[in-house]
mmCIF file of C-alpha atoms and ligand atoms in Angstrom:
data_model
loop_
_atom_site.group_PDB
_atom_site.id
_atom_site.type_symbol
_atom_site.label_atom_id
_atom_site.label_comp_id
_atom_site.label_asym_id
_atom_site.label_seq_id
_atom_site.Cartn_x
_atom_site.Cartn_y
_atom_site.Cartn_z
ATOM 1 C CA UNK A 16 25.084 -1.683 -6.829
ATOM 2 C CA UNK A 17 23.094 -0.599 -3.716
ATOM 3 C CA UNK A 18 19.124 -0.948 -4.223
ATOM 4 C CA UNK A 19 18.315 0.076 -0.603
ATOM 5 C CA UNK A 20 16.400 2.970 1.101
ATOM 6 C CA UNK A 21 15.451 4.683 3.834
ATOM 7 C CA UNK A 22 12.073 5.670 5.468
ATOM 8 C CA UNK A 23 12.413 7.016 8.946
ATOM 9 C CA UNK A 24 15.142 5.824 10.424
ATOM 10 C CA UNK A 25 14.530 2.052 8.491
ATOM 11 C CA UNK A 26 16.843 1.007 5.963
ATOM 12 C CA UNK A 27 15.075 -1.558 3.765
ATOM 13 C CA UNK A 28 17.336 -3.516 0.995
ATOM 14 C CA UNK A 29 15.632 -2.664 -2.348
ATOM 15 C CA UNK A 30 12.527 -0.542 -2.850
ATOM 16 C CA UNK A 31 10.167 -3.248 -3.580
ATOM 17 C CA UNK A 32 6.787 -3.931 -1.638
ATOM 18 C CA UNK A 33 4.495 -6.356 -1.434
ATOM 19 C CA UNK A 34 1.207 -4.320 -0.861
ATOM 20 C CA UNK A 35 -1.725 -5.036 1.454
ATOM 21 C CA UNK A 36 -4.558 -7.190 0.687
ATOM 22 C CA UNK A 37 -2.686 -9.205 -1.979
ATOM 23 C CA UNK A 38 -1.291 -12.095 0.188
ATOM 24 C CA UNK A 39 -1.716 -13.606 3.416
ATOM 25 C CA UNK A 40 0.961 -16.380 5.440
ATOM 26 C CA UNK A 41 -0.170 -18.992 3.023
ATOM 27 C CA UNK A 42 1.834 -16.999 -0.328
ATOM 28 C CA UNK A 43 4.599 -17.609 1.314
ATOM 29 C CA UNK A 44 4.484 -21.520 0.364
ATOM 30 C CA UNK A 45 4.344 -20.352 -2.625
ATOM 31 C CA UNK A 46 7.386 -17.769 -3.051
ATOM 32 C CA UNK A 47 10.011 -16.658 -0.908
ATOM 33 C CA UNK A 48 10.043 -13.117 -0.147
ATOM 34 C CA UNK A 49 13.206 -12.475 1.789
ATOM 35 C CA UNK A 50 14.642 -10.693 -1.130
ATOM 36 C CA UNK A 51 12.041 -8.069 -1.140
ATOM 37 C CA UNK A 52 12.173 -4.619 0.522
ATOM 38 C CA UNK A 53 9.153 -5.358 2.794
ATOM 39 C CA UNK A 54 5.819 -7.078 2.817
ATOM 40 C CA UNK A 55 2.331 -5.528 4.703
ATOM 41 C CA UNK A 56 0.323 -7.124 5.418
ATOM 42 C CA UNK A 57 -3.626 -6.984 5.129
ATOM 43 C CA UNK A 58 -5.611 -4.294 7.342
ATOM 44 C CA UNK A 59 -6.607 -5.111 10.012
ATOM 45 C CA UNK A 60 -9.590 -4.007 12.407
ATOM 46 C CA UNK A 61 -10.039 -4.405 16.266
ATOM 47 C CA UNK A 62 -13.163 -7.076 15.834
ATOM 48 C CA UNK A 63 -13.275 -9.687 12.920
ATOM 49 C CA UNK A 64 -14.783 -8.618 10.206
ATOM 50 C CA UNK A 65 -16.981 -10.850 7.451
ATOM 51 C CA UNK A 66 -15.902 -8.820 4.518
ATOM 52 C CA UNK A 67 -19.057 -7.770 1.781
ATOM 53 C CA UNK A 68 -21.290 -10.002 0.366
ATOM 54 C CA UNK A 69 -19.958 -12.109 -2.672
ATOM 55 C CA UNK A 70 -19.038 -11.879 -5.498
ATOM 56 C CA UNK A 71 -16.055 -9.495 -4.296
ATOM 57 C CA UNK A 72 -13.840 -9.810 -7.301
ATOM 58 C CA UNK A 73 -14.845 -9.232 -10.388
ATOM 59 C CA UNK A 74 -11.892 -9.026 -13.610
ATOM 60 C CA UNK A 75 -12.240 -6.147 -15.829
ATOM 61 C CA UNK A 76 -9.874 -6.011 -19.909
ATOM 62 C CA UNK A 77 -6.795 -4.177 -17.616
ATOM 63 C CA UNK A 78 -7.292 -4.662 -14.359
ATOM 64 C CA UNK A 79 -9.651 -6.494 -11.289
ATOM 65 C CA UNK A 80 -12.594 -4.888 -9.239
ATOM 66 C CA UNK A 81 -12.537 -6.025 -5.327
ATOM 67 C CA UNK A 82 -15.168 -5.629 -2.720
ATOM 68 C CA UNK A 83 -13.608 -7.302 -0.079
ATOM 69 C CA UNK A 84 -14.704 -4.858 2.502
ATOM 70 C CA UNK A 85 -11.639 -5.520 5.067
ATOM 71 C CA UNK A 86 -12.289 -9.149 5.880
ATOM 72 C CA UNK A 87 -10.077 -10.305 8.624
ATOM 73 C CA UNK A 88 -9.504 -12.410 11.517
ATOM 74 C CA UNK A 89 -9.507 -9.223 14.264
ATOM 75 C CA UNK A 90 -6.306 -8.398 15.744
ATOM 76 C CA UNK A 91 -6.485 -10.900 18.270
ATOM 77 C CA UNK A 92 -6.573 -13.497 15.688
ATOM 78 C CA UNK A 93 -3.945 -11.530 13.503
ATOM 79 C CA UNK A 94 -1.328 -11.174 15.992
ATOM 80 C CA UNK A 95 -1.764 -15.134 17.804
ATOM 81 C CA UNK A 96 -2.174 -16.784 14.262
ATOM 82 C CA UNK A 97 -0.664 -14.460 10.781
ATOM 83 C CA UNK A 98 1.732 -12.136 11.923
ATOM 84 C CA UNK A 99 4.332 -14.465 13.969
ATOM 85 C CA UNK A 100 4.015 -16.840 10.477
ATOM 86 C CA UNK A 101 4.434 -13.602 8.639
ATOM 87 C CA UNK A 102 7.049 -12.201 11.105
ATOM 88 C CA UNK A 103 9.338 -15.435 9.931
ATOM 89 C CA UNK A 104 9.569 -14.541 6.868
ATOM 90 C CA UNK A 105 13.108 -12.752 6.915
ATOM 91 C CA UNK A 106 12.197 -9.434 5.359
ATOM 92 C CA UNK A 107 10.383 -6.127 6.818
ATOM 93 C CA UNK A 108 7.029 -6.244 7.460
ATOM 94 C CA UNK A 109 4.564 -3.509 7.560
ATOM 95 C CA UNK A 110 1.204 -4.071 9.446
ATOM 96 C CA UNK A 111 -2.103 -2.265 7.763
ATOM 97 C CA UNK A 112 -4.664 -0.974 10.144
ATOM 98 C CA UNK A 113 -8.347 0.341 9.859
ATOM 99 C CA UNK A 114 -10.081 1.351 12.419
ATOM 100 C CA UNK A 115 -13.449 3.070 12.383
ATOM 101 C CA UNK A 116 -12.922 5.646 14.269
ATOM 102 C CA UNK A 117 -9.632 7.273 15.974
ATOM 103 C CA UNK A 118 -9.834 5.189 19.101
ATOM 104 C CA UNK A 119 -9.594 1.956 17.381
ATOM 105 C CA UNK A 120 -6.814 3.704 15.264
ATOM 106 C CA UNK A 121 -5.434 4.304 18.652
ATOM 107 C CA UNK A 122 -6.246 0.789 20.027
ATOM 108 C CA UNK A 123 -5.163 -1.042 17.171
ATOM 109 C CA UNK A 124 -1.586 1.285 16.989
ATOM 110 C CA UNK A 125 -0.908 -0.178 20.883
ATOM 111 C CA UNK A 126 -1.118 -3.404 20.327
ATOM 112 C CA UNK A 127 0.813 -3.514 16.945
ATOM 113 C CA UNK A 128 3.458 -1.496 18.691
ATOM 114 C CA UNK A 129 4.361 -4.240 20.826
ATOM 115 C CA UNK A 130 5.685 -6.502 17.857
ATOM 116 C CA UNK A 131 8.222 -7.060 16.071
ATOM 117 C CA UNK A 132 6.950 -5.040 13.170
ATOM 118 C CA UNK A 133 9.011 -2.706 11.465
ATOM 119 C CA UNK A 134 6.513 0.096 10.628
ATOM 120 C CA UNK A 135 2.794 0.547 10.882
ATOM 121 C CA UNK A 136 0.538 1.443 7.371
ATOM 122 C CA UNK A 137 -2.526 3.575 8.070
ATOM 123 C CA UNK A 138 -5.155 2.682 5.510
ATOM 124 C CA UNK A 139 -7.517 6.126 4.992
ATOM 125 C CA UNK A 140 -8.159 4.920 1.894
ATOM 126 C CA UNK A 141 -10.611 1.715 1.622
ATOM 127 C CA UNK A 142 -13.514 2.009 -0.555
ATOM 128 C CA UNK A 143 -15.153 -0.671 0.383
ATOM 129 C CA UNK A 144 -16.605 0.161 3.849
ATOM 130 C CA UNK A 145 -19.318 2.279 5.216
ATOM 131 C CA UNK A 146 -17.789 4.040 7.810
ATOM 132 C CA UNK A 147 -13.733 4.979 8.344
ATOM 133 C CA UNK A 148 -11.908 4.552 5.181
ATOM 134 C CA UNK A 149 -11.826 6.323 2.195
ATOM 135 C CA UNK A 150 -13.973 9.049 3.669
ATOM 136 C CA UNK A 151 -11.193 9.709 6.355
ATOM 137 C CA UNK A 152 -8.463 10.171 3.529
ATOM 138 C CA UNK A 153 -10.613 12.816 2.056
ATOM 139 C CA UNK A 154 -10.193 15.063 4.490
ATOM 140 C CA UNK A 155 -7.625 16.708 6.010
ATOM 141 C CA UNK A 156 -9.078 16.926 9.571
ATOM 142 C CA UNK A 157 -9.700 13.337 9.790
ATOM 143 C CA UNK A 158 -5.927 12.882 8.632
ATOM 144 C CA UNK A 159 -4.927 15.415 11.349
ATOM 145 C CA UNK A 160 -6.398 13.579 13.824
ATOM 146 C CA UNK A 161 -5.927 9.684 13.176
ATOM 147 C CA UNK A 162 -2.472 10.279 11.676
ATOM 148 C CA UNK A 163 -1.315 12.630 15.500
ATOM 149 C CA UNK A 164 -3.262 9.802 17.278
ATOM 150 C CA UNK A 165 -0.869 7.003 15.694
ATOM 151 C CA UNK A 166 1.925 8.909 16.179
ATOM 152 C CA UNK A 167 1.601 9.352 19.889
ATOM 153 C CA UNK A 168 0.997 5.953 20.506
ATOM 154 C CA UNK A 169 4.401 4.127 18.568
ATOM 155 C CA UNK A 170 7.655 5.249 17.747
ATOM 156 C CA UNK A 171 8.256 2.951 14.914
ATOM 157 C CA UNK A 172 7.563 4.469 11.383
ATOM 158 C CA UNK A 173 4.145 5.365 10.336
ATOM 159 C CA UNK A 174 3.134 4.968 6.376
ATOM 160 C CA UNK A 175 -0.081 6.866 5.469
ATOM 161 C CA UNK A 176 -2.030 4.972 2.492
ATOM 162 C CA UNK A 177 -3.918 7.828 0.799
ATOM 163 C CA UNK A 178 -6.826 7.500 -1.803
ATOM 164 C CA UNK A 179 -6.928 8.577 -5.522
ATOM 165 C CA UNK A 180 -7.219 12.297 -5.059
ATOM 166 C CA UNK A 181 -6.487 14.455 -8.249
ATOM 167 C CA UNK A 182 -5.388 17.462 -6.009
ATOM 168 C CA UNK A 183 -4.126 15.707 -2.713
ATOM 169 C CA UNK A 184 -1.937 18.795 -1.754
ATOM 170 C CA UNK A 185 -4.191 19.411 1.472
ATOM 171 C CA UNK A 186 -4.271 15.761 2.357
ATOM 172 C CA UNK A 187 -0.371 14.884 2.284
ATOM 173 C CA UNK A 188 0.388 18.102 4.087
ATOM 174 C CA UNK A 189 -1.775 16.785 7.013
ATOM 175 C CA UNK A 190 0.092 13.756 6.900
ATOM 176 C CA UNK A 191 3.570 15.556 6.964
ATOM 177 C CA UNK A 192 2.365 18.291 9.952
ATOM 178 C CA UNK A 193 1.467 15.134 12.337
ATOM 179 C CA UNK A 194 4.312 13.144 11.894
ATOM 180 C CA UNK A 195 4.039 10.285 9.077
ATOM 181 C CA UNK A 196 7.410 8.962 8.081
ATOM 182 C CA UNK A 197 5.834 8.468 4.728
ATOM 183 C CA UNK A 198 2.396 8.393 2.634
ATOM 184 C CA UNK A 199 1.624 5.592 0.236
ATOM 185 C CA UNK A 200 -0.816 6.096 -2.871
ATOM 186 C CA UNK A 201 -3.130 5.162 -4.659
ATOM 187 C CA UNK A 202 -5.465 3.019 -3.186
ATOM 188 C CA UNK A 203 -8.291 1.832 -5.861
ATOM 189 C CA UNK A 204 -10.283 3.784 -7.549
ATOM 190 C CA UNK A 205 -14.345 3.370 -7.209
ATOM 191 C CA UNK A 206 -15.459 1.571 -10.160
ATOM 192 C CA UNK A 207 -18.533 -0.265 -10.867
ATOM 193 C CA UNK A 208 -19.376 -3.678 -13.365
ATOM 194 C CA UNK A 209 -22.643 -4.585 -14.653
ATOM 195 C CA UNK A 210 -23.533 -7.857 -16.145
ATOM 196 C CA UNK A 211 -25.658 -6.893 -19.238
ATOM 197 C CA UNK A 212 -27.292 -10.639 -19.722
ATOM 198 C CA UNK A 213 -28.594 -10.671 -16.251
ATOM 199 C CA UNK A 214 -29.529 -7.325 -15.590
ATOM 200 C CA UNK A 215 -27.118 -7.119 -12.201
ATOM 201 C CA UNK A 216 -24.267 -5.539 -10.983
ATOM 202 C CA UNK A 217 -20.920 -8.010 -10.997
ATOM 203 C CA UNK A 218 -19.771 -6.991 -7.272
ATOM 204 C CA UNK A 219 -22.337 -8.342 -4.228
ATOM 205 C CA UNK A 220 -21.572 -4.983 -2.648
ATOM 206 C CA UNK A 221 -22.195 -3.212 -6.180
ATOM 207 C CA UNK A 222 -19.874 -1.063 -6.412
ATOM 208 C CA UNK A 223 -15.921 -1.781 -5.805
ATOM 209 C CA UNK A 224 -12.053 -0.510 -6.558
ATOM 210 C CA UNK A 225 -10.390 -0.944 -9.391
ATOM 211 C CA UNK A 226 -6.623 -1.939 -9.464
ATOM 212 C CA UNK A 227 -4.023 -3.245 -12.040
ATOM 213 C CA UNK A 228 -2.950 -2.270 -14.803
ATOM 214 C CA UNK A 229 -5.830 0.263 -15.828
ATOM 215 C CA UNK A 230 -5.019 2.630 -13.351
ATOM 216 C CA UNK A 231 -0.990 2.692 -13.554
ATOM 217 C CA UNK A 232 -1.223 6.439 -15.190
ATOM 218 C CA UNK A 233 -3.514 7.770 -12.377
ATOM 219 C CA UNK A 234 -1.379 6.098 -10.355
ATOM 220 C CA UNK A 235 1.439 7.971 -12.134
ATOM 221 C CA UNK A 236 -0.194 11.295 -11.593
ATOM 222 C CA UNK A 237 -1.412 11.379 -8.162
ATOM 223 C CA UNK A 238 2.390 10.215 -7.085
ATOM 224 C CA UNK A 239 4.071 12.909 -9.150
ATOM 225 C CA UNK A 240 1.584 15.611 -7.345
ATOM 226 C CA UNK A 241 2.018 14.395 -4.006
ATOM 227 C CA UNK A 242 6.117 14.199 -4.608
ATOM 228 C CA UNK A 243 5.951 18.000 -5.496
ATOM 229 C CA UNK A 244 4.016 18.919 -2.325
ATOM 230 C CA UNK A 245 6.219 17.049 0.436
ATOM 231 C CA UNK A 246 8.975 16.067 1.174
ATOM 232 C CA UNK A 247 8.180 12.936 2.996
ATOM 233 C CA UNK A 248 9.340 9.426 0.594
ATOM 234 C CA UNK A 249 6.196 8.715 -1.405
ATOM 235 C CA UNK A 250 5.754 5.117 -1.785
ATOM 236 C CA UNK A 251 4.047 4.520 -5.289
ATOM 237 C CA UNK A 252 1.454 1.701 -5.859
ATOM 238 C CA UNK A 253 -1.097 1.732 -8.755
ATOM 239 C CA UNK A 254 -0.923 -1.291 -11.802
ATOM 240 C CA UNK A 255 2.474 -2.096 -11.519
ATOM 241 C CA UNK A 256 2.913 -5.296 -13.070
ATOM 242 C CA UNK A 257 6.784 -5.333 -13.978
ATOM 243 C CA UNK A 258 10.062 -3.696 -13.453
ATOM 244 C CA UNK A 259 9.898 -1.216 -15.755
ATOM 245 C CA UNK A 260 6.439 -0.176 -14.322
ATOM 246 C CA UNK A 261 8.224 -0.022 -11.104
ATOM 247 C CA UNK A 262 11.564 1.800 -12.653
ATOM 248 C CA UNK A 263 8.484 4.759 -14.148
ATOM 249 C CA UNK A 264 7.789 5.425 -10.545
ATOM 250 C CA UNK A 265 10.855 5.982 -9.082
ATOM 251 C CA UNK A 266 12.080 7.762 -11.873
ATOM 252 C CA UNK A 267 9.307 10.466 -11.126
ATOM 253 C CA UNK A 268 10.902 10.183 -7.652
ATOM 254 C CA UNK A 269 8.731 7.433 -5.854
ATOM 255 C CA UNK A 270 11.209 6.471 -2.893
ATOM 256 C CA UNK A 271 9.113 2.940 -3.083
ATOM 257 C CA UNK A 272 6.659 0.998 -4.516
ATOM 258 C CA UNK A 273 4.164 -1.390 -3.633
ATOM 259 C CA UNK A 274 2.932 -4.328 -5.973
ATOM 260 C CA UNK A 275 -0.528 -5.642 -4.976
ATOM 261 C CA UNK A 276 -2.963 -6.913 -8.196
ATOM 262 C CA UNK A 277 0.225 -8.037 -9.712
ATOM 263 C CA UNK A 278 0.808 -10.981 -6.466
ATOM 264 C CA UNK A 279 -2.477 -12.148 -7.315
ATOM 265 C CA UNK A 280 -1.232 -12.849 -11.117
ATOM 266 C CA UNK A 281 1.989 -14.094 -10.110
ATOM 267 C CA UNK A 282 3.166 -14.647 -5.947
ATOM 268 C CA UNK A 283 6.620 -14.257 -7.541
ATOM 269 C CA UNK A 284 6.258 -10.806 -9.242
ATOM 270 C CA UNK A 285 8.085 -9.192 -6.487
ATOM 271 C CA UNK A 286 11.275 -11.221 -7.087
ATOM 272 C CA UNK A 287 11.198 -10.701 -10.465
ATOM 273 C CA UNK A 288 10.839 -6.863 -10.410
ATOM 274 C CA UNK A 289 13.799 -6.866 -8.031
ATOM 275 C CA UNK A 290 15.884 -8.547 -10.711
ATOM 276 C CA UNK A 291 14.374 -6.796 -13.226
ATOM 277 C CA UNK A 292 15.406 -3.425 -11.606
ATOM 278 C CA UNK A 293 19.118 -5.032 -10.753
ATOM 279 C CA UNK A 294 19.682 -5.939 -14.087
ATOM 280 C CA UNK A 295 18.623 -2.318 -15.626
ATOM 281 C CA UNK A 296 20.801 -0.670 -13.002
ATOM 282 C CA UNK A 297 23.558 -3.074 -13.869
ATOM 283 C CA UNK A 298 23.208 -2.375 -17.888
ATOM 284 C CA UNK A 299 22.894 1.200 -17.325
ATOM 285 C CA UNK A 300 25.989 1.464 -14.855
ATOM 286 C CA UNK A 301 23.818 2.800 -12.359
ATOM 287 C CA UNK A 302 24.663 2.310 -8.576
ATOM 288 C CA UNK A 303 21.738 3.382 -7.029
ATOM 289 C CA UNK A 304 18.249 4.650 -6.768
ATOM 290 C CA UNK A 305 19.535 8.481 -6.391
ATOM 291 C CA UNK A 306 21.375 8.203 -9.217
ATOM 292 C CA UNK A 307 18.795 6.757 -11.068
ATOM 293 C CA UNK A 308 16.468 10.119 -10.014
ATOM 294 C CA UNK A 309 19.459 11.981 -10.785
ATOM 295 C CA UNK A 310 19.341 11.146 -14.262
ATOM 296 C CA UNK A 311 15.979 11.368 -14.924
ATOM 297 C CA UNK A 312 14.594 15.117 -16.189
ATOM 298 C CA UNK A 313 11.389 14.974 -13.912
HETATM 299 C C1 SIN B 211 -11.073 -4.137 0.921
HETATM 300 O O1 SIN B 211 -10.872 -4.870 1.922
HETATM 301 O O2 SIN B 211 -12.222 -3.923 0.498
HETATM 302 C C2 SIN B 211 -9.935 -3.522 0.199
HETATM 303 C C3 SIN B 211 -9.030 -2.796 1.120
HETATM 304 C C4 SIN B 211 -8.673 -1.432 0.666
HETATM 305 O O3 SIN B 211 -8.993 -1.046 -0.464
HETATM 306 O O4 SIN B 211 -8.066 -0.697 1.439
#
């Protein structure tokens, strides 16, 4: 059986990601991810960045609300400190990036270029900030630009994480036309929490994204619309919390996926979907992820 895939000119071994945000180099004294397709890591800005005011998670019946608003260390701090721990990790590694504007896209592209990274994740799709994300993946322009501005500046493949657009024709296409290798979705979707006892909202920032299991179907939908406008791999991510969440996605012809709320249930999850989606191939007879597609009547 033969779990890999290919994005750009990258061959990773099995289709499974660990997504952004939902680990740093200290998971990985927890599990060992060298089985996994890949791991990115969180996004990362030019400056350091405090994050939002607490509280910043909040957990909802089916899923968790996060206001982290991009916390990091800065890139200098990212690349002297996390990513050589990260880099040693013996699987591919993906490195996020924000920037507020298309310079620090730029900036922040130049520097990343220069490691050992295997492929570079453009976030347009944080809802937790007041300028840049979310509000760049909206609109097709800003895509234009940022995504052509990455692409001169690196050579090594370029994943564009989108936000939870119902129609996102107009948004992947600008993606595809300035070179992306592939587009990831979704990113959370806005949600809000009130505390009825004391009158206040449950996120310091008030409002936040939702992710986990709630929005898996969303997930579902947005991924199956994007798949029939492009042909770049679409990399699913949206509640997927076992193999057979992961198996739905690539079965509506995901090339990928990405696990993030799930890592902060279990570091693990990622090895166990892997199995999970070895052992179904295995039961099945099925020796690989095409064939998989092939069978399926999406
Ligand atoms: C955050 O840092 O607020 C979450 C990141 C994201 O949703 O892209």
């Amino acid at each position: 059986m033969n779990l890999s895939v290919k994005i750009g000119n990258m061959t990773f071994k099995n289709p499974v990601l660990l997504a952004s945000g939902c680990f740093s180099k200290h998971t990985l004294d927890f599990t060992d991810v060298s089985g996994l397709g890949g791991i990115i890591t969180k996004s990362v800005t030019m400056k350091p960045r405090e994050g939002n005011p607490p509280p910043r998670i909040f957990e909802t019946p089916c899923g968790v609300i996060n206001s982290i608003g991009l916390a990091n260390p800065g890139i200098d701090e990212f690349l002297k400190d996390e990513l050589p721990c990260i880099l040693s990790s013996q699987t591919r590694v993906i490195a996020s990036i924000a920037g507020a504007d298309v310079d620090e896209y730029v900036e922040l592209t130049r520097l990343i270029n220069q490691t050992d990274v295997t492929g570079i994740e453009v976030n347009l799709s944080c809802p937790n900030v007041e300028r840049g994300g979310v509000e760049f993946g909206k609109d097709p322009e800003s895509v234009k630009r940022i995504v052509d501005s990455v692409r001169n500046n690196t050579s090594k493949i370029i994943i564009c994480k989108l936000p939870p657009l119902f129609d996102n024709r107009k948004i992947v296409s600008a993606a595809e036309q300035t070179g992306a290798d592939a587009i990831s979705l979704i990113n959370t979707i806005p949600a809000l929490a009130v505390n009825f006892e004391t009158g206040k909202f449950e996120i310091g920032g008030k409002s936040g994204g939702l992710s986990g299991p709630a929005i898996k179907p969303i997930a579902l939908y947005c991924v199956y619309n994007a798949i029939k406008s492009t042909n770049l791999p679409v990399i699913g991510v949206g509640g997927i919390m076992n193999a057979r969440d992961a198996l739905e996605f690539l079965l509506i012809g995901a090339m990928m996926v990405e696990i993030g709320t799930g890592v902060l249930v279990d570091p693990d999850i990622g090895n166990k979907i892997v199995k999970g989606i070895e052992e179904y191939f295995c039961k099945e007879g099925i020796k690989d992820i095409a064939e998989f597609q092939r069978r399926s009547r999406f």
